Every structure is written in C-alpha cells, then in structure tokens.
Short mmCIF file of C-alpha atoms and ligand atoms in Angstrom, two decimals:
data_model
loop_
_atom_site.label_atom_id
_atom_site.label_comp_id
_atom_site.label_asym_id
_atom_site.label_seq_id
_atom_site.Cartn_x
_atom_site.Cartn_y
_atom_site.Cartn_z
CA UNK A 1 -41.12 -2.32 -15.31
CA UNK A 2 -37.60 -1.84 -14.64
CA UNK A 3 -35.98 1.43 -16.03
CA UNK A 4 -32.68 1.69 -17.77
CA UNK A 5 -29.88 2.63 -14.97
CA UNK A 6 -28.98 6.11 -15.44
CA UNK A 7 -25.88 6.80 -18.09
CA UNK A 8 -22.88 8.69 -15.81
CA UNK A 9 -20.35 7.29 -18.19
CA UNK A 10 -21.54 9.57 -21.24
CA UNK A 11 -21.21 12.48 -18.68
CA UNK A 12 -17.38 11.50 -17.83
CA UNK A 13 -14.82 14.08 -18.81
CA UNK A 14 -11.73 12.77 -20.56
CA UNK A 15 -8.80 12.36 -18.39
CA UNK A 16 -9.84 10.44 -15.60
CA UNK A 17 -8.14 7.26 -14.04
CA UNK A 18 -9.63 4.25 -14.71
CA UNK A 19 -12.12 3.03 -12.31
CA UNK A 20 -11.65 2.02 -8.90
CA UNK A 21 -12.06 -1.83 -8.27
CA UNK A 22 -14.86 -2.93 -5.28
CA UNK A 23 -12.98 -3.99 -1.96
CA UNK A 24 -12.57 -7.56 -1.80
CA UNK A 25 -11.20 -7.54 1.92
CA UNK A 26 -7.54 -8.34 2.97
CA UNK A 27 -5.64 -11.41 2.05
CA UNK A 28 -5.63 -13.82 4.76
CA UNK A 29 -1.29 -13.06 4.62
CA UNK A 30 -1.47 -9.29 3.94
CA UNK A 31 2.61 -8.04 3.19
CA UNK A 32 0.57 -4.78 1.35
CA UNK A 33 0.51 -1.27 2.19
CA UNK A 34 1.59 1.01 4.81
CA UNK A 35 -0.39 -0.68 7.60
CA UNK A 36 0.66 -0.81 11.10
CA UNK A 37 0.47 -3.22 14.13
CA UNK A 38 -2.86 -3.66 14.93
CA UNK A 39 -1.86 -4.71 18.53
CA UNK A 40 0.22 -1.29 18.97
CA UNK A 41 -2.43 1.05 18.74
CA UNK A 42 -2.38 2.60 21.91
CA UNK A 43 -6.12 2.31 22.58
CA UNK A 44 -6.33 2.73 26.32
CA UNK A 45 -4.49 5.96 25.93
CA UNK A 46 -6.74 7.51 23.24
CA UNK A 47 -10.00 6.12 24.93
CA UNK A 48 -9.19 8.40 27.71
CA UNK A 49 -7.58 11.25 25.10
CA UNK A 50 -11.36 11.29 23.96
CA UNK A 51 -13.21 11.67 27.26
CA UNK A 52 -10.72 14.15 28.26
CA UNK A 53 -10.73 16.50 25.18
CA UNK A 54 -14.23 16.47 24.67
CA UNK A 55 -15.26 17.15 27.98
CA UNK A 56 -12.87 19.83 28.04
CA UNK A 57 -13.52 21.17 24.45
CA UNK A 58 -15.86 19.17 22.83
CA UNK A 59 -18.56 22.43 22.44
CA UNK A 60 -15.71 23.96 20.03
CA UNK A 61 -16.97 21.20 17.42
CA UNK A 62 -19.65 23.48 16.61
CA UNK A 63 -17.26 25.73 14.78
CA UNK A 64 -15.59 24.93 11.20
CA UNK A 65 -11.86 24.57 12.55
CA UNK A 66 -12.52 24.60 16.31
CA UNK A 67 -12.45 28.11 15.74
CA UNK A 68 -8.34 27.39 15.85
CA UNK A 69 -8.52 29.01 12.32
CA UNK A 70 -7.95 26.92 8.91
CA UNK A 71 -4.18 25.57 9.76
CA UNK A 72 -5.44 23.02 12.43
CA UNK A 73 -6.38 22.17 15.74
CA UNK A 74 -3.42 24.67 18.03
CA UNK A 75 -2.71 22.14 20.40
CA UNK A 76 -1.64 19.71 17.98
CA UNK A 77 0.27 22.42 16.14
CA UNK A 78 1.97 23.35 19.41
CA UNK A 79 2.92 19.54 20.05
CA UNK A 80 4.39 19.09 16.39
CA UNK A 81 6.20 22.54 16.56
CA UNK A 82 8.21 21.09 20.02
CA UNK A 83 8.40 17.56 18.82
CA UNK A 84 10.03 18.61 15.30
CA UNK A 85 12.61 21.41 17.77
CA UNK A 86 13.28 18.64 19.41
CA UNK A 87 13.91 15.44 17.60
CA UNK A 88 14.54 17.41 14.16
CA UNK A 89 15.92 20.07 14.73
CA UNK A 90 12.98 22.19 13.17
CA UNK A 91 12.46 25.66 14.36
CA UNK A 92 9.45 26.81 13.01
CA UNK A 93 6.37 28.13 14.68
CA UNK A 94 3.07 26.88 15.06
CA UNK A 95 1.81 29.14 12.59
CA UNK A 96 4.36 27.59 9.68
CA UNK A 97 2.30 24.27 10.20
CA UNK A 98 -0.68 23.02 7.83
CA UNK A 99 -2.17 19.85 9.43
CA UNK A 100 -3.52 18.31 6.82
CA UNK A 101 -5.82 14.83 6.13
CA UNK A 102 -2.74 12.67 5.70
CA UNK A 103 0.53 13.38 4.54
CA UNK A 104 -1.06 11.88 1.19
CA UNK A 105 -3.30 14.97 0.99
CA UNK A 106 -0.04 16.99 1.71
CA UNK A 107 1.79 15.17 -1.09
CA UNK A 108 -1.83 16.42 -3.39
CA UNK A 109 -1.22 20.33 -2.48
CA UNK A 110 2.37 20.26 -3.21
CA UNK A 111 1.85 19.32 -6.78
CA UNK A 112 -1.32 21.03 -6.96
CA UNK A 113 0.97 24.11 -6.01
CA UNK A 114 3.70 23.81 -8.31
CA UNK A 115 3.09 21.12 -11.07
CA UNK A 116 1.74 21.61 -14.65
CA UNK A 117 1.16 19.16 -17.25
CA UNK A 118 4.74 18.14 -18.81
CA UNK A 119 6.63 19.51 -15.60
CA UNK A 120 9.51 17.40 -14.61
CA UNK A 121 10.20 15.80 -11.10
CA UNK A 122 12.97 14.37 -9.62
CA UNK A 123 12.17 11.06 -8.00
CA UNK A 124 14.30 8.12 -5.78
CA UNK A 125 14.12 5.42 -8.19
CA UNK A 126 12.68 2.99 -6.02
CA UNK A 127 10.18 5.33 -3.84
CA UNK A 128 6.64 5.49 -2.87
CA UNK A 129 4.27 4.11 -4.91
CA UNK A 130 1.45 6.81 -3.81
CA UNK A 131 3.79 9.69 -5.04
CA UNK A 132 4.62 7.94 -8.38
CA UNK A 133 0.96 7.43 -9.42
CA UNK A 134 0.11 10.86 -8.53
CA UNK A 135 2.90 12.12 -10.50
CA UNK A 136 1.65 10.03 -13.33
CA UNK A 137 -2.12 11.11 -13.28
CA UNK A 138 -0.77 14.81 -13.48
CA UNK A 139 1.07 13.98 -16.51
CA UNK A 140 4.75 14.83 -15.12
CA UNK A 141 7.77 13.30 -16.33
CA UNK A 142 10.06 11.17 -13.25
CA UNK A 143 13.17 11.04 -13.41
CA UNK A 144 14.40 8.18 -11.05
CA UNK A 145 17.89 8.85 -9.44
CA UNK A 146 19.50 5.79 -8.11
CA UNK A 147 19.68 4.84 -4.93
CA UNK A 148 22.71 3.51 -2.91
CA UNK A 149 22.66 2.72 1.22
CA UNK A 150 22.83 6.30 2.71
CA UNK A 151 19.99 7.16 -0.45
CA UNK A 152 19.99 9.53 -3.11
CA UNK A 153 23.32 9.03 -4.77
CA UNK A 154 24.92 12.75 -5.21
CA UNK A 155 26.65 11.41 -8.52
CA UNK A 156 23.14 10.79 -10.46
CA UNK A 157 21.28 13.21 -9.29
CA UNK A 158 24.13 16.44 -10.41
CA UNK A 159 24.04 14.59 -13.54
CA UNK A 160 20.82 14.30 -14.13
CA UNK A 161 20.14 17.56 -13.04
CA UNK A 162 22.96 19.32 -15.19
CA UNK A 163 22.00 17.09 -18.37
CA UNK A 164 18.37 18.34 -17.79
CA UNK A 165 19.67 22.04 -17.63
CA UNK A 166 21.26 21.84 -20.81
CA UNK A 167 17.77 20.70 -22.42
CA UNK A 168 16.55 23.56 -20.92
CA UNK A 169 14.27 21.71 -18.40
CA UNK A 170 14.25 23.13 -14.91
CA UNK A 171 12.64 20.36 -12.34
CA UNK A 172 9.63 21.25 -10.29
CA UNK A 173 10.94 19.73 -6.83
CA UNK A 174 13.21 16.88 -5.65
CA UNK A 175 11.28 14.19 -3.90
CA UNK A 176 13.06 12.28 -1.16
CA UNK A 177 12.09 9.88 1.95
CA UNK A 178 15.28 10.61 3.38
CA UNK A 179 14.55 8.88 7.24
CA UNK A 180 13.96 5.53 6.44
CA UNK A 181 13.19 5.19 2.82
CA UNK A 182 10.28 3.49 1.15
CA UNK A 183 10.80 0.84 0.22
CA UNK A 184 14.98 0.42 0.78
CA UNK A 185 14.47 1.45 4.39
CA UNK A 186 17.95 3.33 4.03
CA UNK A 187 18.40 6.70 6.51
CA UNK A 188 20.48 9.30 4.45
CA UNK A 189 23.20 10.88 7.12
CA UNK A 190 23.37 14.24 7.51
CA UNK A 191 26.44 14.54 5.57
CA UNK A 192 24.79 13.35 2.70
CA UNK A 193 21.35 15.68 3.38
CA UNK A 194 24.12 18.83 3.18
CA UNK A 195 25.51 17.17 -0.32
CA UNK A 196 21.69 17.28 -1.20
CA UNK A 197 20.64 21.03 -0.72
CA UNK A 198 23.76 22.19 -2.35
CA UNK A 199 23.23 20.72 -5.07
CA UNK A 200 19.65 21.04 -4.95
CA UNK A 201 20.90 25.19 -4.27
CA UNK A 202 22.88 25.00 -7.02
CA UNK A 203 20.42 24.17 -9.63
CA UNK A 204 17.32 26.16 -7.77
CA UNK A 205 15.24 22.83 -7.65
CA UNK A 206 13.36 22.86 -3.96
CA UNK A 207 13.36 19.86 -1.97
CA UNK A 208 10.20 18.08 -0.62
CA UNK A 209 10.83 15.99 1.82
CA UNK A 210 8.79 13.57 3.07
CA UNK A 211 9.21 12.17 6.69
CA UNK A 212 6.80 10.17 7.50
CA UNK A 213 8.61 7.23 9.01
CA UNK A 214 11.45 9.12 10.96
CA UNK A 215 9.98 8.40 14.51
CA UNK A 216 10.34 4.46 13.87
CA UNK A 217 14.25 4.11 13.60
CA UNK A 218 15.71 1.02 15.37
CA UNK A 219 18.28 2.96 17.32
CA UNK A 220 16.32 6.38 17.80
CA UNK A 221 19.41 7.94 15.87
CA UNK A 222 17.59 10.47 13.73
CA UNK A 223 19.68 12.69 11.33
CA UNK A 224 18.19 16.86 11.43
CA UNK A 225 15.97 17.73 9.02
CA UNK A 226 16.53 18.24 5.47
CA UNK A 227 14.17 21.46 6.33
CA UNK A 228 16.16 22.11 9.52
CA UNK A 229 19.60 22.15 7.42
CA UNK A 230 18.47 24.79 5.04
CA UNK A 231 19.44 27.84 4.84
CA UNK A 232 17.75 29.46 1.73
CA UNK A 233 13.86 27.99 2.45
CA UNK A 234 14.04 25.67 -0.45
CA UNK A 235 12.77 22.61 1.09
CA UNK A 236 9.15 21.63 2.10
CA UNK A 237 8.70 18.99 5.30
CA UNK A 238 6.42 16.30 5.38
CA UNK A 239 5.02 14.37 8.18
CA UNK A 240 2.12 12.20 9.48
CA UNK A 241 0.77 9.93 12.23
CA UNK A 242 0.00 7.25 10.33
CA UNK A 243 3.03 5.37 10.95
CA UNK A 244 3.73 6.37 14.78
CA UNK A 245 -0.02 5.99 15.64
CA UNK A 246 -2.84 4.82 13.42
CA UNK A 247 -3.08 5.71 9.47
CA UNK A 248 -7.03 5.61 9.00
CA UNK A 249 -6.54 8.66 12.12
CA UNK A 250 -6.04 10.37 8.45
CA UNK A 251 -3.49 13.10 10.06
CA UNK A 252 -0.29 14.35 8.61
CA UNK A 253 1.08 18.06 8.62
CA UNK A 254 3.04 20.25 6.66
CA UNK A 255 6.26 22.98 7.28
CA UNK A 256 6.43 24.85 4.74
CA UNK A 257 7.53 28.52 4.42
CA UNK A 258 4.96 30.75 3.91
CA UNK A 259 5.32 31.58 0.20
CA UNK A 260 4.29 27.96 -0.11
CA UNK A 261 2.14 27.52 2.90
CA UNK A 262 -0.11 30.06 2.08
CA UNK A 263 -0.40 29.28 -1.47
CA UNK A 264 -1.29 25.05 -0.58
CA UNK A 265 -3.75 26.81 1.90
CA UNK A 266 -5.50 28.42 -0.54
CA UNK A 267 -5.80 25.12 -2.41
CA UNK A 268 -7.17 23.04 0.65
CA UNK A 269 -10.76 24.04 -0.02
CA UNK A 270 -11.97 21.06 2.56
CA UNK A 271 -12.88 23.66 5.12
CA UNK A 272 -10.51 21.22 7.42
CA UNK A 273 -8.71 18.21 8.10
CA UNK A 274 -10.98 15.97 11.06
CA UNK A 275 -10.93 17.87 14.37
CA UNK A 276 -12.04 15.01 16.69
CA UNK A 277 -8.65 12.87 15.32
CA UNK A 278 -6.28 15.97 15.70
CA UNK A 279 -8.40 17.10 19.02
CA UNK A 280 -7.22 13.12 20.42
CA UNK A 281 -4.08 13.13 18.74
CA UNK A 282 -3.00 16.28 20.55
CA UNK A 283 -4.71 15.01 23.68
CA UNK A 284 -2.66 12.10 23.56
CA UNK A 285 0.54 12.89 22.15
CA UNK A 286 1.24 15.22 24.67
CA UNK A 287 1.17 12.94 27.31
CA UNK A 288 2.63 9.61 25.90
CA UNK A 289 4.05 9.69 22.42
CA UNK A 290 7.98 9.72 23.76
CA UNK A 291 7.20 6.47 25.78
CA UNK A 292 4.65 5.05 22.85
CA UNK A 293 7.17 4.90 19.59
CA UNK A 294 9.56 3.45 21.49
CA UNK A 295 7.70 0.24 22.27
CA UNK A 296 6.64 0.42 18.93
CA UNK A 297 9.41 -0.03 17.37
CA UNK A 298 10.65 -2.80 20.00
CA UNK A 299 7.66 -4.84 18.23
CA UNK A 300 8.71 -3.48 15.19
CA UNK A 301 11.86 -4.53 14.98
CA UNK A 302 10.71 -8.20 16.63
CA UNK A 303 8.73 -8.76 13.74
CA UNK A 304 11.15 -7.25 11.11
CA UNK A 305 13.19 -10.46 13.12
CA UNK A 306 10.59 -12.84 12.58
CA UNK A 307 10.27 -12.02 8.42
CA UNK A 308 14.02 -12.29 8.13
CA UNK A 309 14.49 -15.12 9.64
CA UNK A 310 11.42 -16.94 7.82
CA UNK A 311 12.70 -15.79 4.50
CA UNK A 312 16.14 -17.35 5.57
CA UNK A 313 14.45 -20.92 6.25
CA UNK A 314 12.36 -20.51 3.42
CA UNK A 315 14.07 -18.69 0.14
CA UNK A 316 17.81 -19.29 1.79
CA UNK A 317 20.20 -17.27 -0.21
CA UNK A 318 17.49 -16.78 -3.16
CA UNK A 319 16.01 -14.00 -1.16
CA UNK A 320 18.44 -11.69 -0.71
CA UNK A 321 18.26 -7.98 1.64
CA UNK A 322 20.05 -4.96 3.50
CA UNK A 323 18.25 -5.18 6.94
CA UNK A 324 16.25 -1.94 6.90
CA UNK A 325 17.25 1.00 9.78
CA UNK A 326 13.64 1.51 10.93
CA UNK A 327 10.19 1.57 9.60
CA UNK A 328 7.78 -1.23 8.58
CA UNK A 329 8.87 -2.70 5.19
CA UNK A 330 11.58 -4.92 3.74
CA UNK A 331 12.59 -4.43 0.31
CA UNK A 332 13.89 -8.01 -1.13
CA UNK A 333 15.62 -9.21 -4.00
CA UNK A 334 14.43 -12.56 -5.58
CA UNK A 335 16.35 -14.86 -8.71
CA UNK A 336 16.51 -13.01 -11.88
CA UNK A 337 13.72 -15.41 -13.40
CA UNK A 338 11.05 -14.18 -10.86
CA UNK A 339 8.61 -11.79 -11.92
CA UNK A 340 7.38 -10.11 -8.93
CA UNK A 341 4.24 -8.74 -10.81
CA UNK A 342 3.50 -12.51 -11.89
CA UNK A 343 4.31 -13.64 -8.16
CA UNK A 344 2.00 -10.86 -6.94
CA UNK A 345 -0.91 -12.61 -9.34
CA UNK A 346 -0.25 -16.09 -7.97
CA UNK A 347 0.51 -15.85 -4.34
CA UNK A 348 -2.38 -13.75 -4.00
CA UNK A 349 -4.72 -16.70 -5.40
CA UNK A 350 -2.94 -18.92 -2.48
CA UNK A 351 -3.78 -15.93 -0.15
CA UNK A 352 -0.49 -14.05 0.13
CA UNK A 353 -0.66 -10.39 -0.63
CA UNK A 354 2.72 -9.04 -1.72
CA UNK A 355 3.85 -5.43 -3.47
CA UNK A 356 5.59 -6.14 -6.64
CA UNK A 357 8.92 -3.80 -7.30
CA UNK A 358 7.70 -2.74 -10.27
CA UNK A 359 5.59 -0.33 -8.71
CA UNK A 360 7.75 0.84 -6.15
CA UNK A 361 10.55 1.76 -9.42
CA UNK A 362 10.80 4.14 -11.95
CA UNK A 363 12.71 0.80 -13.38
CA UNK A 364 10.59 -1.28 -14.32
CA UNK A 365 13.77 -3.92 -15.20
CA UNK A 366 15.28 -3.35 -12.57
CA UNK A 367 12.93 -4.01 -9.99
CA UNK A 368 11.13 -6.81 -12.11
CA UNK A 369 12.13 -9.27 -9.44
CA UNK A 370 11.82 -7.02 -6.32
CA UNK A 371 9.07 -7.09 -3.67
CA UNK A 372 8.15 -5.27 -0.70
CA UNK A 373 6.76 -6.47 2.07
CA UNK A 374 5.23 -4.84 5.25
CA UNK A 375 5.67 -6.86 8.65
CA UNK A 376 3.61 -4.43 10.76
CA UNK A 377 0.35 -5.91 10.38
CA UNK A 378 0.90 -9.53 10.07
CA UNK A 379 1.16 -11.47 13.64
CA UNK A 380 4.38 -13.40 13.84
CA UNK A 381 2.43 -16.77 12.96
CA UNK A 382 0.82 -14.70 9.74
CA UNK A 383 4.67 -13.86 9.22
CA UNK A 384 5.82 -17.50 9.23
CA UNK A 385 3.28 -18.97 7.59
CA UNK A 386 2.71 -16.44 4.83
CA UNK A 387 6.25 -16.65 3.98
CA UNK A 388 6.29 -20.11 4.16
CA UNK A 389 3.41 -20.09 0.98
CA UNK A 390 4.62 -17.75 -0.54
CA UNK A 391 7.69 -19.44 -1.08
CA UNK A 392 5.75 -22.24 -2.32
CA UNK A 393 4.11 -20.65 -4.64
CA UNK A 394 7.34 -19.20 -5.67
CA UNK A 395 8.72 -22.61 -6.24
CA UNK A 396 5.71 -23.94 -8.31
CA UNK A 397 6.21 -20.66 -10.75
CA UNK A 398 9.71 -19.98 -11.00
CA UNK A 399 11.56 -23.38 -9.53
CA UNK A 400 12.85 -21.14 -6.81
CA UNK A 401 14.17 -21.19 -4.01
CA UNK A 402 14.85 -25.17 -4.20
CA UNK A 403 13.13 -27.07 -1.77
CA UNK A 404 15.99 -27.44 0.40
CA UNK A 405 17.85 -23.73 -0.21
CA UNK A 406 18.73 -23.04 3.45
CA UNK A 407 20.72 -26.49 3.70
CA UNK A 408 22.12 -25.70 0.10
CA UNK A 409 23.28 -21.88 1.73
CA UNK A 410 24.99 -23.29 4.89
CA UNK A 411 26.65 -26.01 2.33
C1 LIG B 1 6.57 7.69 1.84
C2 LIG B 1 5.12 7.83 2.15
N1 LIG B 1 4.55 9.03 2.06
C3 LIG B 1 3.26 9.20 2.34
C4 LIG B 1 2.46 8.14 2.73
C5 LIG B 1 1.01 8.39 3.01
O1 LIG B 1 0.83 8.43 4.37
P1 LIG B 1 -0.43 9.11 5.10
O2 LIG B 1 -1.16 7.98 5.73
O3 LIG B 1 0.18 10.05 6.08
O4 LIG B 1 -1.25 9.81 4.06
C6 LIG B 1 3.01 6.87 2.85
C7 LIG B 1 2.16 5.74 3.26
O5 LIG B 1 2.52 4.60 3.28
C8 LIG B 1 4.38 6.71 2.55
O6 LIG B 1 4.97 5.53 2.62
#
C-alpha cells in the first residue's frame, strides 16, 4: 500500500518565494545569463594549477579554512590585494578582503548587513537582475536612477536623493556596476565616479559597488576604483571570477572596511567559501591571468562582432544599440509594439532563450521592448542562427523587422 507523501507545505513559514521550477536544460540558442565562453576556459592551465597546489598543499584540506583563517585561502587574497593595487588602484591589505562564494553571496551579506524590511535603496534603473530580486524578497523599496552613456546620471540621482531627504527617508546604499554596466555595458569615467561620492558624501548614503566585469574592457582602459577614490570609507567593492574565469568556480571577494567587513563576517556562517576553487584560482592566477583576460576579451569582442552584425542583417534599423565598452552582453532596443516579455515566451518555444528588459528595469515601460542578450556562450554559428530565429519569430508576433529591413535601412 502506498502511503500519503509527507505534507512539507503545511510546515512552510509565510514569506517565502515561490517555488523554484525543475531544470529543463539550456535552449538550443541560449542569449541568458551571465555565462561565459565555454571555449575560453583556460583548462590546460588549471589542470596543472590542481596537480601543483595539491601536491604542494593539498594536506591543508583537512582544516576548515586551510587553516588560512575564515577570510579565505591567503594566496588568493595576496593575488587580489596586488591585482586590485594594480589595475584599480586599490590599496588595501590582504586582511581587508572576504573571499566569498560568488560575488552573489557578497551581494547577500551586504543587505543582510544593512537592510531592514521597508529600507530604501538606490538602484541604476536598468541593472542586474540578481540584485533587484534580492532587493525585492527583502521587502526594500528601489529607486531606479536613470542611466545615460558614462552611467548614473548625477542630475537624478541628487534629486532623488534630496526629494527622499525631505520625506525623511535616508537610503541604505547606492548600488552601481560602474565598469561595464549590466546590462547598458556603459564604463562611468572617473570624473563622473568623483561626481558620485560627493554626492553620495553629501547625503551620507555609502556606495556598493559592484565590479565584476571590469577585467573584460575592449581597450584595457579601466577607470580607479570607486573604493580607490574615496576618501571617507563609504564605499564597499565587489568582485568575482566568474566573468574573467569560470562562474560555477563560485568565487568572488569583498573590500570592505572593517566596520563592515567584520560585521558581513559574522554573518557568513558557511564555515567557508570552496578551498579547492580558491586553492586553483590562486594557483593559476598568479601565473597567467594578465596574459588570459586579454585573449578573452579578443574572443569577446569577436563575438560581440558577430551578434551585431547578425542583428544588422536580420532586424536592420528595428534593432537598435550603443556598442557596449567590454563585458559579455548587449542591451537592444526593439519597435515600440514588441513586448520583450511576450518575445521571451515565443522565441523560447522556437528554441531561442532571450532576457526580457523588464527584468533588467526598475521601468517596467520603459524597458517593455528591451532585451539583453549574452554572446559569450553561444558559438558564432549559435550567434547567427539564433538571431536569425529569433527575428523570425519576432516577425510572426509583432510584424517586425520586415522581411527585407536591412535593404529598407541602406534605402
Ligand atoms: C552585476 C552582477 N553582479 C553579480 C553577479 C553574480 O556573479 P557571481 O557569479 O560572482 O556570483 C552577476 C552575474 O551575472 C552580475 O552581472
């Protein structure tokens, strides 16, 4: 006789997100997510990090935190603290660095450190989508400052910030991608970063600043820190190797000062982020990451190439887009009559996985006919092709781009 499956649901407390849906597997045209080039992970390299650093070390694995204590592995700490000196401008030591399970987990502590229910956050407007359902589940108001090409636009946000001080309402932290935005893919120059901590000064609203794409700029031409450009402490740096070497390595790391390091630590009751990955990473890094990223982004910006120039021959003038300064996404505009969240629905069914503006936005009209769409992962044929149905399926829904929109832009 079979017995009734056991009841969790009546055990559930209120308050938690809706279930999670069963994998499915990838689309066979996958735009989605932050994924990177499967053909640029630097396996030889990190096959040999391995043999080296566990024949050297690998006994230390017996100990919670390689015995290294509960900040992370030293070695990696001692790479990130000359690698952030260096391309930066961050002095900090390696004792002002939390490595941490991605900078996703990192993104967790900060609001676990400093949001309540009903706190307020600044946001970009169009920003990571990770960040905004977090802030969501916590039950924070966003407020979404535009965005123009160098990113946060100084105008909004000491409006927004001075109309929220006179209600009395003193934001929790200022969240920025300011080195290659997500989605936009803008970089904001330092003149603009010094625009943001004064203002961010003069209201006493801290900065978090997350980095984690500022290794994979076209020309190498990265802007200092907003951390490095402080002077009072106020900001809190962000960073990962997801993007510059594998994101299921699950590694990211925090600068922080230690007023906020120490209270995040207290929070990150995991006993540790994966040794083995920052035991490799460290290994490896050391050695090759100045000559990796920059054949990374060669192929990045190949296949950045590739998208552009399919959505050219495909959606001619009805997809319209800045060309990004780095990183792994393009953020396009489509026709007003496209909605990107009823694209997302149909081009999936022919295969095609896209991200729908919408969830990229605090603007939900705004970015109703937006998409983003990662060319790291695909191959260049996936890139072609993929575009190709997707502006098919485009066609069949909204009647654009007209079969013959290239010819009709060069007309
Ligand atoms: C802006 C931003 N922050 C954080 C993350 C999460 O990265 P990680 O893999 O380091 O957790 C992503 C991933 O795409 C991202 O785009």
């Amino acid at each position: 006789m079979m017995s009734a499956p056991f009841d969790f649901v009546s055990l559930l407390p209120a308050g938690l997100p809706p279930p999670a849906a069963r994998w499915t597997g990838l689309a066979r045209f996958s735009f989605v997510g932050g994924n990177n080039d499967p053909e640029q992970v630097p396996l030889e390299g990190l096959i040999a990090a391995v043999d080296a650093v566990l024949a050297r070390e690998g006994r230390t694995l017996a100990t919670y935190g390689l015995a290294n204590g509960p900040q992370g592995y030293l070695r990696l700490r001692e790479f990130l603290q000359v690698k952030l000196q260096r391309d930066a401008g961050i002095a900090c030591a390696a004792d002002d660095l939390l490595i941490v399970s991605g900078s996703l987990q990192a993104l967790d502590l900060v609001n676990q450190t400093l949001l309540a229910r009903g706190d307020t956050v600044i946001v970009e407007q169009e920003t990571y989508q990770g960040a905004l359902t977090r802030l969501g589940r916590l039950g924070v108001n966003t407020v979404g400052i535009p965005l123009d090409h160098e990113g946060l636009r100084m105008d909004a946000l000491a409006s927004a910030l001075a109309d929220l001080k006179q209600r009395g309402v003193r934001p929790k932290y200022i969240y920025t991608i300011p080195t290659v935005q997500n989605p936009t893919g803008t970089i904001t120059p330092e003149a603009r970063r010094a625009e943001l901590l004064k203002v961010s000064e003069t209201y006493g609203v801290p900065i978090v600043e997350d980095d984690c794409y500022a290794d994979l700029i076209w020309d190498g031409q990265r802007p200092p820190a907003i951390y490095a450009m402080s002077k009072t402490g106020g900001v809190i740096h962000i960073g990962s190797f997801s993007k510059s070497i594998a994101p299921a390595l699950r590694v990211g790391f925090i600068v922080a000062p230690w007023a906020m390091l120490s209270r995040m630590l207290a929070l990150k009751t995991d006993a540790g982020s994966g040794a083995l990955e920052q035991m490799v990473l460290a290994e490896y890094c050391a050695q090759h990451f100045a000559t990796h990223v920059p054949k990374l982004t060669k192929g990045l910006r190949a296949k950045l190439d590739t998208l552009m120039e399919a959505l050219n021959e495909q959606f001619g003038t009805s997809a319209e887009f800045e060309v990004p300064k780095g990183g792994i996404f393009l953020w396009i505009k489509l026709p007003d009559q496209v909605d990107a969240l009823k694209l997302y629905q149909a081009a999936l069914a022919a295969g095609v996985s896209i991200n729908p503006g919408p969830e990229w936005s605090t603007d939900k009209a705004w970015s109703k006919s937006r998409l983003r769409l990662c060319f790291a992962s695909p191959t260049h044929d996936q890139i072609r092709e993929g575009v190709a149905v997707l502006a098919e399926v485009c066609r069949k829904e909204f009647g654009v781009p007209t079969r013959s929109a290239n010819v009709e832009a060069r007309g």
